[in-house]
PDB file of C-alpha atoms and ligand atoms in Angstrom:
ATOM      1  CA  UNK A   7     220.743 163.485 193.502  1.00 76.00           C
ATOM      2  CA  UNK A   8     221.989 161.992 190.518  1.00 92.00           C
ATOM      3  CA  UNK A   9     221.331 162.553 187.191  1.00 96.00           C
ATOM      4  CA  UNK A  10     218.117 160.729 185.881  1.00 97.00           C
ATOM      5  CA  UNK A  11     216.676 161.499 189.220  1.00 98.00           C
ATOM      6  CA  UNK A  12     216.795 164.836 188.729  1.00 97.00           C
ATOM      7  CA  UNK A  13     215.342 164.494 185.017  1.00 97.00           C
ATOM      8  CA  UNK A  14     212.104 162.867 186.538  1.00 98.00           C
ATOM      9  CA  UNK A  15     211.657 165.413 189.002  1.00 97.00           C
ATOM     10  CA  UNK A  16     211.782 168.194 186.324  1.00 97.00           C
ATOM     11  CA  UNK A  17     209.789 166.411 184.682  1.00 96.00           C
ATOM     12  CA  UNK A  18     212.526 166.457 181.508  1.00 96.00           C
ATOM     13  CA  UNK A  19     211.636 163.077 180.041  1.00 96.00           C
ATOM     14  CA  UNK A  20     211.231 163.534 176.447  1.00 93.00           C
ATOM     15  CA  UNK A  21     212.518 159.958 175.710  1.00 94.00           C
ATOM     16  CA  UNK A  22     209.435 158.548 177.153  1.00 96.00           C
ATOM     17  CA  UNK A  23     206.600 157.569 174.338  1.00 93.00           C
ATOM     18  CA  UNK A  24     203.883 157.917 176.854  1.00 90.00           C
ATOM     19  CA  UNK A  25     202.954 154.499 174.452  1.00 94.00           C
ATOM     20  CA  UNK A  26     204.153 151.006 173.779  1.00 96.00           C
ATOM     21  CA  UNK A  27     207.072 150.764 172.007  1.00 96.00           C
ATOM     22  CA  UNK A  28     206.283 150.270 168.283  1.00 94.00           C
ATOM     23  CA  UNK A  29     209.219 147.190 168.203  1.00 95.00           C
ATOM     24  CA  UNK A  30     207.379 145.924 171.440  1.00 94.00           C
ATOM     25  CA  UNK A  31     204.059 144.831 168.939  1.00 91.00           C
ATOM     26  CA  UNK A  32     206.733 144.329 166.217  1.00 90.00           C
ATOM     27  CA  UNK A  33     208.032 140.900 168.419  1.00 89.00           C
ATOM     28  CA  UNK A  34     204.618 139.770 168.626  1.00 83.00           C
ATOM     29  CA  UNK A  35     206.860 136.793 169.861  1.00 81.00           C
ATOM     30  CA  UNK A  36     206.434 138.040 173.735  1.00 79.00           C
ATOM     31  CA  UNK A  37     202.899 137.537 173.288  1.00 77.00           C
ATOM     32  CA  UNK A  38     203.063 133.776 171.752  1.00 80.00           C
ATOM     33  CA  UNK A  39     206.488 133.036 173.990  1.00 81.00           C
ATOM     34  CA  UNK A  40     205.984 130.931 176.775  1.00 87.00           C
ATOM     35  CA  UNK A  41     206.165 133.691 179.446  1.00 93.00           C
ATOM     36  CA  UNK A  42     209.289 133.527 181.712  1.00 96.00           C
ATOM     37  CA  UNK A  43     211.630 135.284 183.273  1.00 97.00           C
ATOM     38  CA  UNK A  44     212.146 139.352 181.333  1.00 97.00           C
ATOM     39  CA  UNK A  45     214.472 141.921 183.026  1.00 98.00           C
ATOM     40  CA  UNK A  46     213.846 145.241 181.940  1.00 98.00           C
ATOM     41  CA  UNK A  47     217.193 147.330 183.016  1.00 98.00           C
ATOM     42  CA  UNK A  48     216.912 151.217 183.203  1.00 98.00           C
ATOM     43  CA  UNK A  49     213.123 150.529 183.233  1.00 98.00           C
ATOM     44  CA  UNK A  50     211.995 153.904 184.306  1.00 98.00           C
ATOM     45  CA  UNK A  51     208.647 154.765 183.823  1.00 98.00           C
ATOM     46  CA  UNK A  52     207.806 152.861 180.832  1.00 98.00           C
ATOM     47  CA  UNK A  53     204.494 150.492 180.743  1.00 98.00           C
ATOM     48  CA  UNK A  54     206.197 147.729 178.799  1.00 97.00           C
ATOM     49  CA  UNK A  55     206.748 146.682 182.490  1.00 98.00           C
ATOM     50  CA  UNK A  56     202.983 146.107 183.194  1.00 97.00           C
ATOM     51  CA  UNK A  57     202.563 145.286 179.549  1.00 96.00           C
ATOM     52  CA  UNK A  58     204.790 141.925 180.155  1.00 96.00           C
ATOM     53  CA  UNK A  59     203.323 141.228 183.281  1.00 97.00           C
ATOM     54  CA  UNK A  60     200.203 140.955 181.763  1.00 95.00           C
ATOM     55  CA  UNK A  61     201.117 138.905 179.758  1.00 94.00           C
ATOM     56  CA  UNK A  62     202.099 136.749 181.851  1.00 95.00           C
ATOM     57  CA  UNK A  63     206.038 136.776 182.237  1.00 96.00           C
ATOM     58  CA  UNK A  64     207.708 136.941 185.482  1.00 98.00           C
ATOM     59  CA  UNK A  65     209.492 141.117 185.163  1.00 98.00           C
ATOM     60  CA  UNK A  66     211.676 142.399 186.610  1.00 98.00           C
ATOM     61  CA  UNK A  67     212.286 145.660 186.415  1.00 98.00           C
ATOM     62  CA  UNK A  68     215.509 147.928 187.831  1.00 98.00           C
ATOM     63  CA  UNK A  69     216.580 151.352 187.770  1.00 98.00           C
ATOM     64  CA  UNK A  70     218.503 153.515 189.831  1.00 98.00           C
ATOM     65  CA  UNK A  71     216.675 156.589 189.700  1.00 98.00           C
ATOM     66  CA  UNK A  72     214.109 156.791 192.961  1.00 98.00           C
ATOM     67  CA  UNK A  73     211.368 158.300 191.286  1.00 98.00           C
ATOM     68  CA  UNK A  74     211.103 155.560 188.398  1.00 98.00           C
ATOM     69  CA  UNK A  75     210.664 152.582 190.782  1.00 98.00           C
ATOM     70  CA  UNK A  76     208.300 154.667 192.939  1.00 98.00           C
ATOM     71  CA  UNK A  77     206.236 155.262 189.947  1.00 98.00           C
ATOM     72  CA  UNK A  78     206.384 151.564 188.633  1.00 98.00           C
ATOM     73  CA  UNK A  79     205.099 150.472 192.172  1.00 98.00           C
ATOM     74  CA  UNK A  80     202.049 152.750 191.125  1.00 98.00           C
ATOM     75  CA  UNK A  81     201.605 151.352 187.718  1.00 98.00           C
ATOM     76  CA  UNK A  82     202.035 147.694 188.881  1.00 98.00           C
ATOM     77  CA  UNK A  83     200.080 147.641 191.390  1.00 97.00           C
ATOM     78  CA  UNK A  84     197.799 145.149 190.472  1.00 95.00           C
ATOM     79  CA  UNK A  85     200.089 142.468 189.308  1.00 94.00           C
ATOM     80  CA  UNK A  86     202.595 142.359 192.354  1.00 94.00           C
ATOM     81  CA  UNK A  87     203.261 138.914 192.502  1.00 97.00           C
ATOM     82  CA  UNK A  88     204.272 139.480 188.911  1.00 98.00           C
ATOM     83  CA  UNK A  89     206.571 141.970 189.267  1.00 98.00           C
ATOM     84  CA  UNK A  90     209.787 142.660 190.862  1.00 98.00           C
ATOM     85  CA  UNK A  91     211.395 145.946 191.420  1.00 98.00           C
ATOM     86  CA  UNK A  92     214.991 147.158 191.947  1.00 98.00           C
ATOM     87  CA  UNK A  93     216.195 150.564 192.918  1.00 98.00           C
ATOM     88  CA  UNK A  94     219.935 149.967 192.654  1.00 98.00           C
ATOM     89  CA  UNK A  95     223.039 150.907 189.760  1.00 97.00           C
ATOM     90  CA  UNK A  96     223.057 147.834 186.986  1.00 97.00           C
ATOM     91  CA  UNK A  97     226.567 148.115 186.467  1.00 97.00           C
ATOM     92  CA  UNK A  98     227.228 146.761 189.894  1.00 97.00           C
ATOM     93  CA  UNK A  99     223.958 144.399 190.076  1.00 98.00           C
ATOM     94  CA  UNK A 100     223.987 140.631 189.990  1.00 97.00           C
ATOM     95  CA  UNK A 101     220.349 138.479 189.817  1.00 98.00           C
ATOM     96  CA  UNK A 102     220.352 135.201 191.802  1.00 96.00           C
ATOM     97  CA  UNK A 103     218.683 133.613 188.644  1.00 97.00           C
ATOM     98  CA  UNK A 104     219.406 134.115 185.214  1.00 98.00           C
ATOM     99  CA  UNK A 105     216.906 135.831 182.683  1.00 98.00           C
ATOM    100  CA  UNK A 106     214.811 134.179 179.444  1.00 96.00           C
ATOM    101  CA  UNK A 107     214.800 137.638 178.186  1.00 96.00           C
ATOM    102  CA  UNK A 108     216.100 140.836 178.645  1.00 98.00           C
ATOM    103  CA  UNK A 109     214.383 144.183 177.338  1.00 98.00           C
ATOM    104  CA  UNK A 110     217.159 146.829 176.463  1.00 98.00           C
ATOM    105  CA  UNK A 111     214.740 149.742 175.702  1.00 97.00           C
ATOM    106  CA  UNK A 112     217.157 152.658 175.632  1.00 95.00           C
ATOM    107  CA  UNK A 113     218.896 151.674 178.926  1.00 98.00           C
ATOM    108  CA  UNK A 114     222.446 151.557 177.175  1.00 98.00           C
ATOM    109  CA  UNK A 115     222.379 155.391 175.208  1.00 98.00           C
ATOM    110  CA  UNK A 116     221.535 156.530 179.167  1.00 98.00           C
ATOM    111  CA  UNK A 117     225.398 154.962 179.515  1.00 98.00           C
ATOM    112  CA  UNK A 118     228.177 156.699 178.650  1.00 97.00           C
ATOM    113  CA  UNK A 119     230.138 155.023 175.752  1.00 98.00           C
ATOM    114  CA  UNK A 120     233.164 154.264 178.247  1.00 98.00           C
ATOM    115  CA  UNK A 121     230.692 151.913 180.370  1.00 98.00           C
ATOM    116  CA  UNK A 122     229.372 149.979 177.168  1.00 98.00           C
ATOM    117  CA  UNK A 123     231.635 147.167 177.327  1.00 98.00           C
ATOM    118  CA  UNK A 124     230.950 146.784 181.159  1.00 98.00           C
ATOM    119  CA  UNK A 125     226.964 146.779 180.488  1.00 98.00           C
ATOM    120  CA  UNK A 126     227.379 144.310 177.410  1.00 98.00           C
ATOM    121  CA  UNK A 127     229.646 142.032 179.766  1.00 98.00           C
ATOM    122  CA  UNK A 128     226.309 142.302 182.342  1.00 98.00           C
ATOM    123  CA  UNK A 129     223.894 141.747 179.718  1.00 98.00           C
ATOM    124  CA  UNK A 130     225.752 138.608 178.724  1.00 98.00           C
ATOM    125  CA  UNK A 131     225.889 137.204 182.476  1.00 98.00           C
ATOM    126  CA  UNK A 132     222.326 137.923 183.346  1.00 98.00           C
ATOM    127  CA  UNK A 133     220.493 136.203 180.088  1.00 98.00           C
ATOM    128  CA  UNK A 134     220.707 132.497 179.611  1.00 97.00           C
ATOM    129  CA  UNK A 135     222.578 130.561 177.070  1.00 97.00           C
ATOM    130  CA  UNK A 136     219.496 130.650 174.116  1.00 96.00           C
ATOM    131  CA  UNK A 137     218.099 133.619 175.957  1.00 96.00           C
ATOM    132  CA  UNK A 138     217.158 136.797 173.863  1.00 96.00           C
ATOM    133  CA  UNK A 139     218.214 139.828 174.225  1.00 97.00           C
ATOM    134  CA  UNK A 140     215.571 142.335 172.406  1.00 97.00           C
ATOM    135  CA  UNK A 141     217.484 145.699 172.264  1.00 97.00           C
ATOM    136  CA  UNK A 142     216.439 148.433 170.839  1.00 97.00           C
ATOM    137  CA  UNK A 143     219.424 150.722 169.307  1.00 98.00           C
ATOM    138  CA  UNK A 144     219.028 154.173 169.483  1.00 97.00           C
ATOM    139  CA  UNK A 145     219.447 156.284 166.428  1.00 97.00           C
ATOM    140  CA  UNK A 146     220.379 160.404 167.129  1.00 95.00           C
ATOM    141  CA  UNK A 147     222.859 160.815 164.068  1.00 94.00           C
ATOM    142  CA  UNK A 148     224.694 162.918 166.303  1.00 94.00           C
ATOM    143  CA  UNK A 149     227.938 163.259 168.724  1.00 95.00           C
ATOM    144  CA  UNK A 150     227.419 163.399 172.286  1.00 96.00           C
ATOM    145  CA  UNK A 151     224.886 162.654 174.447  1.00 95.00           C
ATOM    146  CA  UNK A 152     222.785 160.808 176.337  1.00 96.00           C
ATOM    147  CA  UNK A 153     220.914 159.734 174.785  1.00 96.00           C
ATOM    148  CA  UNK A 154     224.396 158.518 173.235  1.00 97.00           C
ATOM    149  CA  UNK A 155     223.861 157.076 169.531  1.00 97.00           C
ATOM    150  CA  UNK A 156     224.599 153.553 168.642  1.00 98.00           C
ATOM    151  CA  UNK A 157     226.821 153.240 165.755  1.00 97.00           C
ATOM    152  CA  UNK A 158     225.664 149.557 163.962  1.00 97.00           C
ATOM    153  CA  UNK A 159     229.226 148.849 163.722  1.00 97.00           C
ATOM    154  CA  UNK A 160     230.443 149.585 166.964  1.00 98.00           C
ATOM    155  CA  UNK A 161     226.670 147.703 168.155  1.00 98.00           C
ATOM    156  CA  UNK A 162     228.621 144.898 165.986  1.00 98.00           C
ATOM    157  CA  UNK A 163     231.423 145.058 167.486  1.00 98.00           C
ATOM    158  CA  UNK A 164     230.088 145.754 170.993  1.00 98.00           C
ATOM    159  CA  UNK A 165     227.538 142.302 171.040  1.00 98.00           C
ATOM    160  CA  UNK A 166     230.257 140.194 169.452  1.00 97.00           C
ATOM    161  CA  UNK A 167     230.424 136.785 167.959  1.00 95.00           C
ATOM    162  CA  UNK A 168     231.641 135.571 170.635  1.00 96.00           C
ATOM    163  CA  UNK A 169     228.375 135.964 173.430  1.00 97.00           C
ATOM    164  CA  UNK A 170     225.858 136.790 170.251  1.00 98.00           C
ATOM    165  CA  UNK A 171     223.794 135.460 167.491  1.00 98.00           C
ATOM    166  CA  UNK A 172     222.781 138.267 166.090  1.00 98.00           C
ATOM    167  CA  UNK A 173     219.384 137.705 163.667  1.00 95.00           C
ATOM    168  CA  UNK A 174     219.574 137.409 159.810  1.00 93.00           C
ATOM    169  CA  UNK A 175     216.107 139.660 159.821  1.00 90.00           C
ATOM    170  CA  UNK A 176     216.360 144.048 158.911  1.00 93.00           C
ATOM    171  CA  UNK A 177     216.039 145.334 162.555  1.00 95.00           C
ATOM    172  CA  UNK A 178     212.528 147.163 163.256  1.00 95.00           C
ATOM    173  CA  UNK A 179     212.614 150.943 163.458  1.00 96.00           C
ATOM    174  CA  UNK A 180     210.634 152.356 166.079  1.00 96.00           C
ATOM    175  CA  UNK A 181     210.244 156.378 164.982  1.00 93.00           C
ATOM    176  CA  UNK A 182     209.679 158.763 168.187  1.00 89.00           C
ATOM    177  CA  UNK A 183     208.537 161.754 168.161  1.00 84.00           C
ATOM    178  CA  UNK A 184     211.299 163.812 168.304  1.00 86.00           C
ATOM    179  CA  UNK A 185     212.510 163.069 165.655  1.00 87.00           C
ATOM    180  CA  UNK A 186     214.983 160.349 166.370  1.00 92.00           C
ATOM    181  CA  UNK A 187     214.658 156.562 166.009  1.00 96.00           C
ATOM    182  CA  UNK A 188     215.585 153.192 167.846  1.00 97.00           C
ATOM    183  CA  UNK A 189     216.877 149.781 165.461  1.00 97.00           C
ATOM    184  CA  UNK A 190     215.562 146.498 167.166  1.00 97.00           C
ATOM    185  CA  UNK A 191     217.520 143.310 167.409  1.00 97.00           C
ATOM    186  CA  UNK A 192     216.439 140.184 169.237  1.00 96.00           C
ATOM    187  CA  UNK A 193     219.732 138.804 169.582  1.00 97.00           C
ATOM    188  CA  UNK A 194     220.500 135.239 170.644  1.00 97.00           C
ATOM    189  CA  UNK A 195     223.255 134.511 173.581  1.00 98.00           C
ATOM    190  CA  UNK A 196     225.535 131.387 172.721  1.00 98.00           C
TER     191      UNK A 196
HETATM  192  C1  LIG B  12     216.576 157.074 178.593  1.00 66.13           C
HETATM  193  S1  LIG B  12     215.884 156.467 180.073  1.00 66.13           S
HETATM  194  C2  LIG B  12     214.896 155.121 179.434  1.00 66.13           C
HETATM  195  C3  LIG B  12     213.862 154.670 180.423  1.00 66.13           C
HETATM  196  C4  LIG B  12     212.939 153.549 179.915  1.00 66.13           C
HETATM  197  N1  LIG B  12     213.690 152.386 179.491  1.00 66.13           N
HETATM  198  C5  LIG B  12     212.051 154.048 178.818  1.00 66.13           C
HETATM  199  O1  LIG B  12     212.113 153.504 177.711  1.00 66.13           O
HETATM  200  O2  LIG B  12     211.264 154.983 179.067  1.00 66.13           O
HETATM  201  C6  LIG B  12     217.259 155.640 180.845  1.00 66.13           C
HETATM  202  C7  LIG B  12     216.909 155.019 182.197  1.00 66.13           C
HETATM  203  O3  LIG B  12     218.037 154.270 182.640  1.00 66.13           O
HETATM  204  C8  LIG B  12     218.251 154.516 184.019  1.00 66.13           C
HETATM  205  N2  LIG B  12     219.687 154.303 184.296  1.00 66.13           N
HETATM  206  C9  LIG B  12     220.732 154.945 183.721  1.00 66.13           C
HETATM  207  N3  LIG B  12     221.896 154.459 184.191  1.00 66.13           N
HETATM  208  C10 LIG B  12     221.573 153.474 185.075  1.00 66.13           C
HETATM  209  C11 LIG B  12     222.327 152.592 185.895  1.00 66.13           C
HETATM  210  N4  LIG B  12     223.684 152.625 185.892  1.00 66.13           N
HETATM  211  N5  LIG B  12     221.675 151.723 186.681  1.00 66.13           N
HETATM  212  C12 LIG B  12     220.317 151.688 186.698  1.00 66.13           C
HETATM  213  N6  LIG B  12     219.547 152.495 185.945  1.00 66.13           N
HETATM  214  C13 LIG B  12     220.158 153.376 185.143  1.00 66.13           C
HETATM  215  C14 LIG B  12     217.808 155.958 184.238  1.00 66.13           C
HETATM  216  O4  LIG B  12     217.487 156.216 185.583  1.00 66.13           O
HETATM  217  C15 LIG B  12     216.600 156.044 183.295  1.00 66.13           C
HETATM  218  O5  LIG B  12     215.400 155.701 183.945  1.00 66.13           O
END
């Protein structure tokens, strides 16, 4: 069983809100976009899935851990032919059609820092050139993880000038409850 599996079968998910992300509301522009194609990698159990099916885009949603996709079959289940799910590793994962937006919510502190170059290089192949990608940075202040913290610098230097745009706007911070935060960036790919 690996890892995250195991975390949602002990029931050991304190990164989940149990809520919309605060940054989701923030980027009111996913309600006023014209809705098309979001991937939400690392999904797990969170209802901005639903949440951007209702509004119309066209989700899809992956993660590898069993328990997470069986659970978003549950939440989804009235807006199947609005939502597509994918039990499978990202970091060996390629879409047949590229993405208008992609909705990092904590999927990249799940990685370990070695495997953050690989997941930017995916990120950049699976959005379209003026696609978005909304990511949400997490904040821990601390060494070690996951959930791994993400340095602004090394975020910088990670989504670099040469696939990004990154916005000239303060980032939203999205406080959780433990104590910890997440900085959100919509960032443009060239
Ligand atoms: C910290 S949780 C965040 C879940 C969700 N985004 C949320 O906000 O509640 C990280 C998620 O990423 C998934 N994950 C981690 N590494 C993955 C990989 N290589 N491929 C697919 N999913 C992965 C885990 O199974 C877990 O559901």
């Amino acid at each position: 069983m690996n890892f995250w599996e195991e975390k949602y079968q002990q029931n050991e998910t304190g990164w989940e809100r149990g809520h919309i992300n605060p940054a989701f509301h923030h980027w009111d522009q996913f309600e006023h976009m014209t809705p098309g194609r979001v991937l939400i990698p690392g999904c797990g159990r969170s209802p901005e899935v639903a949440e951007f099916a209702k509004l119309g885009w066209q989700v899809t949603a992956v993660d590898m851990a069993a328990s997470a996709i069986d659970y978003q079959h549950n939440a989804c289940a009235e807006q199947t032919n609005k939502v597509k799910l994918i039990e499978t590793d990202l970091l060996n994962w390629q879409p047949s059609e590229l993405f208008d937006l992609v909705y990092e919510q904590t999927c990249l502190c799940a990685l370990a820092p070695e495997l953050w170059a690989k997941y930017e290089a995916c990120l950049a192949s699976w959005v379209k050139p003026g696609g978005t990608v909304a990511a949400l940075f997490m904040q821990t202040g601390n060494a070690g993880g996951p959930p791994y913290h993400c340095d602004l610098d090394a975020m910088a230097a990670l989504f670099h000038n040469d696939h990004w745009d990154w916005p000239q706007q303060e980032p939203v911070v999205s406080e959780h409850p433990r104590g910890i935060h997440e900085l959100g960036f919509c960032l443009t790919r060239k």
